[in-house]
PDB file of C-alpha atoms in Angstrom:
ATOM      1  CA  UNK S 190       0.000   0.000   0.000  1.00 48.00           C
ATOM      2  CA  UNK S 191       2.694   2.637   1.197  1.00 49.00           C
ATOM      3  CA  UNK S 192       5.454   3.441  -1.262  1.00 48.00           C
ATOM      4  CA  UNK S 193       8.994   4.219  -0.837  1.00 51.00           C
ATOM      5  CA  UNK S 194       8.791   6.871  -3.041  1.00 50.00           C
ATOM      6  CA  UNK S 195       5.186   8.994  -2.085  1.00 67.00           C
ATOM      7  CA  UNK S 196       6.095  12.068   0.274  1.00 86.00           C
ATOM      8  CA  UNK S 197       5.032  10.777   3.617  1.00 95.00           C
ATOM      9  CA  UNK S 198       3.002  12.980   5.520  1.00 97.00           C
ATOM     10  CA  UNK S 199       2.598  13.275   9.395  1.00 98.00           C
ATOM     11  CA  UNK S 200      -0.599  14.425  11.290  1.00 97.00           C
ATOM     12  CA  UNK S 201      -1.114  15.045  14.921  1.00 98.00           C
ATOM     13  CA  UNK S 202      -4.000  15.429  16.427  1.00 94.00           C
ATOM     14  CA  UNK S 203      -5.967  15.540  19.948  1.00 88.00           C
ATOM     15  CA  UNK S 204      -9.328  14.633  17.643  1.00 77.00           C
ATOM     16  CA  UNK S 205     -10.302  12.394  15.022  1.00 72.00           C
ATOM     17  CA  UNK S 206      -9.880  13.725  11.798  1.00 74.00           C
ATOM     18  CA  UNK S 207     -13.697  13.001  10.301  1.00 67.00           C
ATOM     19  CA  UNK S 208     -13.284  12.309   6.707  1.00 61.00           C
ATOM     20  CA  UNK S 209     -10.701  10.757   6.269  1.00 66.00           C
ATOM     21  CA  UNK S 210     -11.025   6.711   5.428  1.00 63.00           C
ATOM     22  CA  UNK S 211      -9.264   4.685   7.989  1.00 63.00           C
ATOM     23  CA  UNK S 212      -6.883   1.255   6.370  1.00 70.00           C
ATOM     24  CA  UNK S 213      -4.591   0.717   8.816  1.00 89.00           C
ATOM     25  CA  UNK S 214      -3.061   0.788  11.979  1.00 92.00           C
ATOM     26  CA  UNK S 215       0.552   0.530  12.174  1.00 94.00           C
ATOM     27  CA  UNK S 216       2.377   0.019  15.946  1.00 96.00           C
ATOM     28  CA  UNK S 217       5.651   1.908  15.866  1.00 97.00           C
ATOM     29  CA  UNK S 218       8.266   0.718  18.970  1.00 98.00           C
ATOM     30  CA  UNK S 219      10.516   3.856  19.820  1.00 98.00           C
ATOM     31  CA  UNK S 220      13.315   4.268  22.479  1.00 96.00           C
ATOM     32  CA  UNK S 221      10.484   5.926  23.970  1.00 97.00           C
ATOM     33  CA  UNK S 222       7.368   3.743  23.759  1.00 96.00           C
ATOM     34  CA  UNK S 223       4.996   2.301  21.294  1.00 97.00           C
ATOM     35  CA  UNK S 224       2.709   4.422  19.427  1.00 97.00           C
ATOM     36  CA  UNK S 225       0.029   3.298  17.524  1.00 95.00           C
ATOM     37  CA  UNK S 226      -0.689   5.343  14.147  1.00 95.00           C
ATOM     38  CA  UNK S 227      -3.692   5.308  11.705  1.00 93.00           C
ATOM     39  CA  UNK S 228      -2.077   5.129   8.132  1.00 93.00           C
ATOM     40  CA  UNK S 229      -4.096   6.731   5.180  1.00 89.00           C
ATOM     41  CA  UNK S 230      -3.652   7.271   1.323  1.00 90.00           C
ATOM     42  CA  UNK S 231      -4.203  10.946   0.073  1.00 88.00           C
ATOM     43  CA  UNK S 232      -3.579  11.277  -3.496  1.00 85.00           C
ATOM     44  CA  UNK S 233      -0.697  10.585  -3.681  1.00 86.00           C
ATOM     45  CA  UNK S 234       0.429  10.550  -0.579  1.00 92.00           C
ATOM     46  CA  UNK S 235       1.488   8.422   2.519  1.00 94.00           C
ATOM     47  CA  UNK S 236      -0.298  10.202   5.868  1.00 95.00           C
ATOM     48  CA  UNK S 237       0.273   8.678   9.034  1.00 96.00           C
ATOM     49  CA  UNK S 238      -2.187   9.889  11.761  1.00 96.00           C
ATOM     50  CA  UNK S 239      -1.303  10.446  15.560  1.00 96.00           C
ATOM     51  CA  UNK S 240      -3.770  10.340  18.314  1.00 94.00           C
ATOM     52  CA  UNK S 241      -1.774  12.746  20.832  1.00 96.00           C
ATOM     53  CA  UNK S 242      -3.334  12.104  23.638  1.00 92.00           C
ATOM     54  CA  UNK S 243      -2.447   8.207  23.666  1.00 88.00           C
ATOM     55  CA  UNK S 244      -4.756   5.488  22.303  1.00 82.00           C
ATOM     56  CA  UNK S 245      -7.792   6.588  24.618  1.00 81.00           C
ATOM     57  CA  UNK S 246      -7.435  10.777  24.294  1.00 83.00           C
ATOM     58  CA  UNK S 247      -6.586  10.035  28.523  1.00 88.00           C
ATOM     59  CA  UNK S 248      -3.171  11.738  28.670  1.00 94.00           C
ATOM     60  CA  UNK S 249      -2.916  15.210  29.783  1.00 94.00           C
ATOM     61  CA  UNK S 250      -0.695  17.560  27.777  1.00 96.00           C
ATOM     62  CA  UNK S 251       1.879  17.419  30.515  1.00 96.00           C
ATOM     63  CA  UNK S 252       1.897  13.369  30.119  1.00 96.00           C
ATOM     64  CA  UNK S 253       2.071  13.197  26.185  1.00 97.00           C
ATOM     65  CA  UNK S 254       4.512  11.372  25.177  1.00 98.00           C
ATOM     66  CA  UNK S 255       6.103  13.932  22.356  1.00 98.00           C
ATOM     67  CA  UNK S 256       9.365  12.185  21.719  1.00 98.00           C
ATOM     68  CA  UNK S 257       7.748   8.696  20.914  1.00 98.00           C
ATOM     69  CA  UNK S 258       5.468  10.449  19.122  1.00 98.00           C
ATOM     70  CA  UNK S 259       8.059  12.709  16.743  1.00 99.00           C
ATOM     71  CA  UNK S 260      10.250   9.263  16.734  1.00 98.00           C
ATOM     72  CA  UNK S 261       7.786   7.170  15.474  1.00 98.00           C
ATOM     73  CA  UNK S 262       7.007   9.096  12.393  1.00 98.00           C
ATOM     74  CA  UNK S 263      10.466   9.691  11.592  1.00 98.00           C
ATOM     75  CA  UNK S 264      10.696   5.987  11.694  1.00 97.00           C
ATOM     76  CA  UNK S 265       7.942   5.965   9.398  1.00 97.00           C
ATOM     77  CA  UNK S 266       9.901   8.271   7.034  1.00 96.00           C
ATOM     78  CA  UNK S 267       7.704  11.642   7.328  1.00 97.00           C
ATOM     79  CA  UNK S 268       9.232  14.503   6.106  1.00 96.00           C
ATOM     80  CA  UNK S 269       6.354  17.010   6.802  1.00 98.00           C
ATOM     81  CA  UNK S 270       3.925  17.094   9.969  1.00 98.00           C
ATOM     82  CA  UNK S 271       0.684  18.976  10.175  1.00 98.00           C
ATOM     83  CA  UNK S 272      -0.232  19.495  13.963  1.00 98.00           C
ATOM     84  CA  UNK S 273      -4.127  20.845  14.944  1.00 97.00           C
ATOM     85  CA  UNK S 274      -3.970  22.198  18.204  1.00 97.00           C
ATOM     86  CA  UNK S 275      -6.830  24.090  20.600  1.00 95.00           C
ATOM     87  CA  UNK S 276      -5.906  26.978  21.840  1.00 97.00           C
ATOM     88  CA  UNK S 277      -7.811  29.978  23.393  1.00 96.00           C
ATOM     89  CA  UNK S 278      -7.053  33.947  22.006  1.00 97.00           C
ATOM     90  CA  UNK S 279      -4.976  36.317  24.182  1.00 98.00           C
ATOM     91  CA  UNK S 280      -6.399  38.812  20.901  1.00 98.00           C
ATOM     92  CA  UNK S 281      -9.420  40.724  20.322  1.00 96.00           C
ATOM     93  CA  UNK S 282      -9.053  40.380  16.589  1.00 97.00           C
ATOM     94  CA  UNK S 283      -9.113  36.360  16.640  1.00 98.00           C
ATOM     95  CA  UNK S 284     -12.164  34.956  17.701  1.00 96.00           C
ATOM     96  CA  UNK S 285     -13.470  31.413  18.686  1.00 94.00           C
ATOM     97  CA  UNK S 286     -14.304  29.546  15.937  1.00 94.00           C
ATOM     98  CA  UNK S 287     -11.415  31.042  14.086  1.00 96.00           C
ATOM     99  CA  UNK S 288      -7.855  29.573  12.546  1.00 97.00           C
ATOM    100  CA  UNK S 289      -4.414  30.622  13.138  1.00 98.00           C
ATOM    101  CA  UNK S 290      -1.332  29.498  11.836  1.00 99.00           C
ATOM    102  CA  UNK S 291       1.166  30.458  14.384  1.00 99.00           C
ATOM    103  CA  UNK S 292       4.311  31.536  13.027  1.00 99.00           C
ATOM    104  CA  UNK S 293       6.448  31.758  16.302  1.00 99.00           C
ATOM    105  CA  UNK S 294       5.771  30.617  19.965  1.00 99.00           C
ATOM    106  CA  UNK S 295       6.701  31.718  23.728  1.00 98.00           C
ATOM    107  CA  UNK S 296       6.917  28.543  25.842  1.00 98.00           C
ATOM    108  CA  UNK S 297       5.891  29.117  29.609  1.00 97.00           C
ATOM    109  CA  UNK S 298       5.924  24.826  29.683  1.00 98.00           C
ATOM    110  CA  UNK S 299       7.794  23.695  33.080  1.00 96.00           C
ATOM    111  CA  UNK S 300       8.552  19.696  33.428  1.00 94.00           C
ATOM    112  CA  UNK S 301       8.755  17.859  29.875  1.00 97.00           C
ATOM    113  CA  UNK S 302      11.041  16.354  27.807  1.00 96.00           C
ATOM    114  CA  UNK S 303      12.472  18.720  25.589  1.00 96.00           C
ATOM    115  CA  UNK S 304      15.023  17.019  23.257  1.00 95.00           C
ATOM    116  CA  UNK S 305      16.353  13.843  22.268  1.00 96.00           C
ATOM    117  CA  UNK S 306      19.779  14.830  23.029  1.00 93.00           C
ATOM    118  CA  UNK S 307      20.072  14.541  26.854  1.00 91.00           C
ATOM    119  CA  UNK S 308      23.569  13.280  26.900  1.00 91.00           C
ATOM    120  CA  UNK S 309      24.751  15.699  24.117  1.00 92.00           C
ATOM    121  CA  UNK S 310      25.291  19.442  23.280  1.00 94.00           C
ATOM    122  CA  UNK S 311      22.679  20.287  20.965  1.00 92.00           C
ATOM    123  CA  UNK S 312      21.392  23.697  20.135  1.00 95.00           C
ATOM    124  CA  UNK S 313      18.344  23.428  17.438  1.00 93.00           C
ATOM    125  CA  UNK S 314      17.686  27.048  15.628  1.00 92.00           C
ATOM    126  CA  UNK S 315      14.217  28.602  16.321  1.00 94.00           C
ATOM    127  CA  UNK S 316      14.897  31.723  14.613  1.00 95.00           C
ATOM    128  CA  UNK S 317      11.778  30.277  12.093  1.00 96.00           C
ATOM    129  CA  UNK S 318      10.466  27.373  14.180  1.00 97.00           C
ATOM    130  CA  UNK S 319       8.052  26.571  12.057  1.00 98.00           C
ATOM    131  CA  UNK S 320       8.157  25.509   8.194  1.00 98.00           C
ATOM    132  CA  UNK S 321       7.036  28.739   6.168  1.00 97.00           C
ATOM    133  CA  UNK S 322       6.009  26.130   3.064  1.00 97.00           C
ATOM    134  CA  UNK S 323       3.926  24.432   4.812  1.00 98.00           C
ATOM    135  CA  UNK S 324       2.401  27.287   6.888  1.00 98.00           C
ATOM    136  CA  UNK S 325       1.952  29.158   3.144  1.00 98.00           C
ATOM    137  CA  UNK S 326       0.240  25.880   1.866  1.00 97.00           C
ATOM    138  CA  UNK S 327      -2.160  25.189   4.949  1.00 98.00           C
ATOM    139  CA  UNK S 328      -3.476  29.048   4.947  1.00 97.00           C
ATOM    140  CA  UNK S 329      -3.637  28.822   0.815  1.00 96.00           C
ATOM    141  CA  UNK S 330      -6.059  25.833   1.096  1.00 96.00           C
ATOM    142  CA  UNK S 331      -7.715  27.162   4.206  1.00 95.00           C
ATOM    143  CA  UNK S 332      -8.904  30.864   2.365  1.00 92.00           C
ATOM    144  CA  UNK S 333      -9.753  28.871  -0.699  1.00 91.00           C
ATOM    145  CA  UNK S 334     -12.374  26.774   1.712  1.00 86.00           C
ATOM    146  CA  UNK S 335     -13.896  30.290   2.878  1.00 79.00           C
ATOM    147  CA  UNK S 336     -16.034  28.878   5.628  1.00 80.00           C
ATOM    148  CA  UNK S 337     -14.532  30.268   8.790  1.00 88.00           C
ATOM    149  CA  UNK S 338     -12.066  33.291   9.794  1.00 92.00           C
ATOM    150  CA  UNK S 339      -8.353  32.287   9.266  1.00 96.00           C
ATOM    151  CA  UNK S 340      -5.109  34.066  10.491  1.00 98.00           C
ATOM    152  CA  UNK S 341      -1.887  33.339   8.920  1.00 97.00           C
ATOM    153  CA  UNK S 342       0.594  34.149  11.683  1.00 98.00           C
ATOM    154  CA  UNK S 343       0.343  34.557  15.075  1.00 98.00           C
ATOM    155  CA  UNK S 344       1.951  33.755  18.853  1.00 99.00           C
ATOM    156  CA  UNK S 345       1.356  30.761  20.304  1.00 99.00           C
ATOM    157  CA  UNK S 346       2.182  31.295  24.255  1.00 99.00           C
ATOM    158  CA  UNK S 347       2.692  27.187  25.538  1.00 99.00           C
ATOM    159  CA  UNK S 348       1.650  26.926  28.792  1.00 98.00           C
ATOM    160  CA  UNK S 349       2.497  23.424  31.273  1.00 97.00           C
ATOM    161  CA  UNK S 350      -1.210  22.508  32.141  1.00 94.00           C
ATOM    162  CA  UNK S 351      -3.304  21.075  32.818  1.00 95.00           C
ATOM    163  CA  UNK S 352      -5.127  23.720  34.444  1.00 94.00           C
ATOM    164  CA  UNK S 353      -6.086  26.542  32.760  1.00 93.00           C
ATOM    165  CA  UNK S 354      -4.132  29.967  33.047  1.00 95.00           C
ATOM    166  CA  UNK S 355      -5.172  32.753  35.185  1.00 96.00           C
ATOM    167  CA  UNK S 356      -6.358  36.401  34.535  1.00 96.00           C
ATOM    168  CA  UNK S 357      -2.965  37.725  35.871  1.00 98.00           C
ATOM    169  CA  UNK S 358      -0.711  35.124  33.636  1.00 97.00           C
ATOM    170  CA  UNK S 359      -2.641  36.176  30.279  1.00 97.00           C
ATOM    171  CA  UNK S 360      -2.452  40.077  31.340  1.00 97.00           C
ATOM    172  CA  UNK S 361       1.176  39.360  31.476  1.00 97.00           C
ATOM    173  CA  UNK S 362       1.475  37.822  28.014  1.00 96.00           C
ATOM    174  CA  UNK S 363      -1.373  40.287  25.966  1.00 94.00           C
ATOM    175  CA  UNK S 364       1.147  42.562  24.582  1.00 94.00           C
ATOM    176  CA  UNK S 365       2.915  39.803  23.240  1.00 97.00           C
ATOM    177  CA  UNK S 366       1.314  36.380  22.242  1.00 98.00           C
ATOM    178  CA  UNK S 367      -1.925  35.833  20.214  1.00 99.00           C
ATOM    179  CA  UNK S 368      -2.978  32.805  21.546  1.00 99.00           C
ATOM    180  CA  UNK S 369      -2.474  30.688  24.340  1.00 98.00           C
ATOM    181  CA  UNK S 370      -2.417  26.487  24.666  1.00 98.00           C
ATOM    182  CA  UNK S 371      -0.995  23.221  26.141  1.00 98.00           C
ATOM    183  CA  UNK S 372       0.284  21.167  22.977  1.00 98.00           C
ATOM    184  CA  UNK S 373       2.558  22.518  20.857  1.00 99.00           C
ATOM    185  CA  UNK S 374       6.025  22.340  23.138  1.00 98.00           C
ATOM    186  CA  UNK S 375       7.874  20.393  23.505  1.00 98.00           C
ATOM    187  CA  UNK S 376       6.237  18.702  19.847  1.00 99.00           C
ATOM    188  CA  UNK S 377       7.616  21.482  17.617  1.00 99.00           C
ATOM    189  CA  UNK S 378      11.004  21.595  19.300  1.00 98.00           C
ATOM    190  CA  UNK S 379      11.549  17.710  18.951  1.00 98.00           C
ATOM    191  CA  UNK S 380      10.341  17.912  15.244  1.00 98.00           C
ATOM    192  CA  UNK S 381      12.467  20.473  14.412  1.00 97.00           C
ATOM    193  CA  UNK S 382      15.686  18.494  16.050  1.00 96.00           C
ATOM    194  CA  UNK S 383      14.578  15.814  13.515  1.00 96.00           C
ATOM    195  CA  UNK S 384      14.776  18.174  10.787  1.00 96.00           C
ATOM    196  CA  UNK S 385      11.077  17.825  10.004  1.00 97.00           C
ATOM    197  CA  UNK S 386       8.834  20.513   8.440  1.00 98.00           C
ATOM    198  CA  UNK S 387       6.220  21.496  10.920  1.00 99.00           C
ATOM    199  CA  UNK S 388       3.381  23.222  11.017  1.00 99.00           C
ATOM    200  CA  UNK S 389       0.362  24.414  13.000  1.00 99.00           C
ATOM    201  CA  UNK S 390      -3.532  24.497  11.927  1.00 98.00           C
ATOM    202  CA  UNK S 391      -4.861  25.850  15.679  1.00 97.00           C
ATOM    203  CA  UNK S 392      -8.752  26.067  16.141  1.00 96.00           C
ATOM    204  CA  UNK S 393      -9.495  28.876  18.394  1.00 96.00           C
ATOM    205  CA  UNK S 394     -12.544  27.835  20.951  1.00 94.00           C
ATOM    206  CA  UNK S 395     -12.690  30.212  23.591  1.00 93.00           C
ATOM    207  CA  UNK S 396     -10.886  33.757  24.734  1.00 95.00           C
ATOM    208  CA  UNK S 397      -8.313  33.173  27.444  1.00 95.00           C
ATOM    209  CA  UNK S 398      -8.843  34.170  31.256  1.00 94.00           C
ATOM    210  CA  UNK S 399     -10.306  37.255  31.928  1.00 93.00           C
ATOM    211  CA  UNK S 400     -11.890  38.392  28.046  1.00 93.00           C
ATOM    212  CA  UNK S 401     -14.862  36.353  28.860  1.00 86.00           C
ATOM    213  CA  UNK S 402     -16.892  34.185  31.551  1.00 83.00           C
ATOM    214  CA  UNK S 403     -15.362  31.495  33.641  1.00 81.00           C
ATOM    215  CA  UNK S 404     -14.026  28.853  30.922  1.00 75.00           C
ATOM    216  CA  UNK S 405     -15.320  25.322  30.927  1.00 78.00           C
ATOM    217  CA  UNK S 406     -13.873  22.845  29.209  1.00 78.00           C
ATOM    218  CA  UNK S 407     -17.222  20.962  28.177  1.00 81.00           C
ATOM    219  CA  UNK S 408     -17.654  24.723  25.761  1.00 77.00           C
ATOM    220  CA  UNK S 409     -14.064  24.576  24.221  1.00 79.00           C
ATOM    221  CA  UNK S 410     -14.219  21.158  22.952  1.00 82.00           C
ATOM    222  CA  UNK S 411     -18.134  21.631  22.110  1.00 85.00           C
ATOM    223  CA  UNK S 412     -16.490  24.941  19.492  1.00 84.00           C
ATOM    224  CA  UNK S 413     -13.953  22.620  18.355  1.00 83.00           C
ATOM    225  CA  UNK S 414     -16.108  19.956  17.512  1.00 84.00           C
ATOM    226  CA  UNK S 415     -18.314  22.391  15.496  1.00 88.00           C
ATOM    227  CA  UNK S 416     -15.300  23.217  13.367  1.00 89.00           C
ATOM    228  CA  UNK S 417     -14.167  19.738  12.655  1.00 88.00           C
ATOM    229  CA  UNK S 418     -15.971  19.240   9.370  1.00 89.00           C
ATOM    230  CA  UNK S 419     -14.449  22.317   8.166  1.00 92.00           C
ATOM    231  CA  UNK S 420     -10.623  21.272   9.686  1.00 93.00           C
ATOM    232  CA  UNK S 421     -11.004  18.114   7.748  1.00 91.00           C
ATOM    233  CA  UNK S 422     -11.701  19.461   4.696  1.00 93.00           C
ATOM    234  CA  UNK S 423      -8.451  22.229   5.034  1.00 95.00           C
ATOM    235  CA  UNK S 424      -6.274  19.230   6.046  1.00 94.00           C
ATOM    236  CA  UNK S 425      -7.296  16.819   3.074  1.00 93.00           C
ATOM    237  CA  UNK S 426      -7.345  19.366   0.411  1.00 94.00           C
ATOM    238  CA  UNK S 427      -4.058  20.930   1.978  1.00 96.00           C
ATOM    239  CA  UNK S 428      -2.325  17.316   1.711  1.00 94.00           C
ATOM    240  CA  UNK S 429      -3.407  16.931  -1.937  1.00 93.00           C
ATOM    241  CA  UNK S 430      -2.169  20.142  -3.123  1.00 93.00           C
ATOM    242  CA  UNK S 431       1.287  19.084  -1.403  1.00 93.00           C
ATOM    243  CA  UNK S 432       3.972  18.544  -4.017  1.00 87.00           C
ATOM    244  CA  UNK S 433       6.828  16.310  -3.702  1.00 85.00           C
ATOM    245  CA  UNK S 434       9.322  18.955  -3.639  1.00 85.00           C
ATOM    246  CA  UNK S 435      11.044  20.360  -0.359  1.00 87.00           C
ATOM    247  CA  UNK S 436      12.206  23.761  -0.879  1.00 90.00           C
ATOM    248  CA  UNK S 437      12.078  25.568   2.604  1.00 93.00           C
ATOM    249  CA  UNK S 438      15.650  24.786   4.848  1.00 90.00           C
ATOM    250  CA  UNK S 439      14.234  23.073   7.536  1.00 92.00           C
ATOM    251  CA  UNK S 440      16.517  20.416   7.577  1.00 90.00           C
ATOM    252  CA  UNK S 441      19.379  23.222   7.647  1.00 90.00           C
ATOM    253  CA  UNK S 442      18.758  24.053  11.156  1.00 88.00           C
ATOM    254  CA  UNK S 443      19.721  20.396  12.423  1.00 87.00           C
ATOM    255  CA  UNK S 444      23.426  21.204  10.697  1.00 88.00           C
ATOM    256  CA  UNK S 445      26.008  22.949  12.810  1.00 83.00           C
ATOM    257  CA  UNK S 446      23.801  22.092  15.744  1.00 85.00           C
ATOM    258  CA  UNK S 447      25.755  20.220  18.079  1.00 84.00           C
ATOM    259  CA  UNK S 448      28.777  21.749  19.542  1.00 87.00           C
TER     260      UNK S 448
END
């Protein structure tokens, strides 16, 4: 079914993905774990699916296990990873039920593993953490969909979780992140020190502490649920409009790392 030769495509998720056809399930041992992946054909493509938050959505975002996750679909071969994560809005502009593709982050995270290079000297580049191709391509495919407000860059402040921030902690952080969630670090770091292209589609469900009621989580996933039709639709026709090609320098950032 998979081919050697077929870009191979990573996608990590804390939700299903509805519409895309399910044919197999591939378990992936890592130095870190096993991880069990969905495995999909998109055109012409190889897409290998990641439930983040374990087999039965039951891990916290402080208990993900990121580096079996990033391992196992380097293993695999991926070369490009499209992460969805929910994330509440530190900005007035950006409102939930809208997009952002975050083009830099701020991590606040505390206690998680943050590279695969414990025993080593390794200093990754995040001068451009994130892949501009793919970032260019998702918002491309998201406009041309037209069915909800989309952002093309923005701040993603990472915060450790699993509680939710306070009025005080966003009020410190308003002048200079966009939006606010638990998922992306250490993910983005570990891809990048795999010299992955990586990219985030976040769905917006809620306005951080303080710009509106108490925050429950039964509302934010209830907003992101609402928009997972449309998230579907961005990923699959994103992924089919996905050449072959690498031309960003992703992979340059891994060089003249390690002292």
């Amino acid at each position: 079914m998979f081919s050697e030769l077929d870009m191979k495509i990573g996608l990590i998720s804390g939700h299903e993905i509805k519409g895309l056809k399910k044919s197999q399930i591939i378990e992936v041992d890592t130095n870190y774990g096993r991880v069990s992946i969905n495995a999909w054909k998109i055109s012409q493509h190889d897409v290998f699916f990641i439930k983040r938050h374990g087999k039965e959505s039951n891990l916290p975002p402080h208990k993900v296990n990121y580096r079996a996750n990033i391992q196992a679909l380097a293993s695999c071969g991926v070369k490009r990873i499209i992460a969805l994560n929910t994330v509440g809005s530190l900005n007035k502009n950006i409102k939930p039920g809208d997009l952002v593709i975050p083009h830099d982050f701020i991590d606040f995270t505390k206690n998680r593993d943050y590279t695969f290079y414990d025993d080593r000297r390794f200093h990754i580049d995040m001068s451009k953490p994130f892949c501009p191709e793919l970032r260019v391509l998702i918002h491309e495919n998201a406009k041309r969909i037209k069915k909800t407000g989309v952002h093309n860059e923005g701040v993603y402040l990472a915060t450790e979780g699993p509680r939710l921030e306070t009025v005080s902690e966003i009020k410190m952080f308003s002048n200079s992140a966009d939006i606010v969630g638990m998922t992306l670090i250490p993910e983005l770091v570990l891809a990048r020190e795999k010299g992955l292209c990586y990219a985030s589609l976040c769905i917006v469900s809620n306005m951080a502490a303080g710009l509106q009621d108490m925050l429950k989580a039964d509302d934010i996933i209830k907003t992101s649920r609402k928009l997972e039709p449309i998230i579907s639709e961005i990923i699959v026709s994103t992924i089919r409009n996905m050449d072959d090609k690498i031309r960003c320098n992703c992979i340059e950032a891994v060089k003249g790392a390690e002292i």
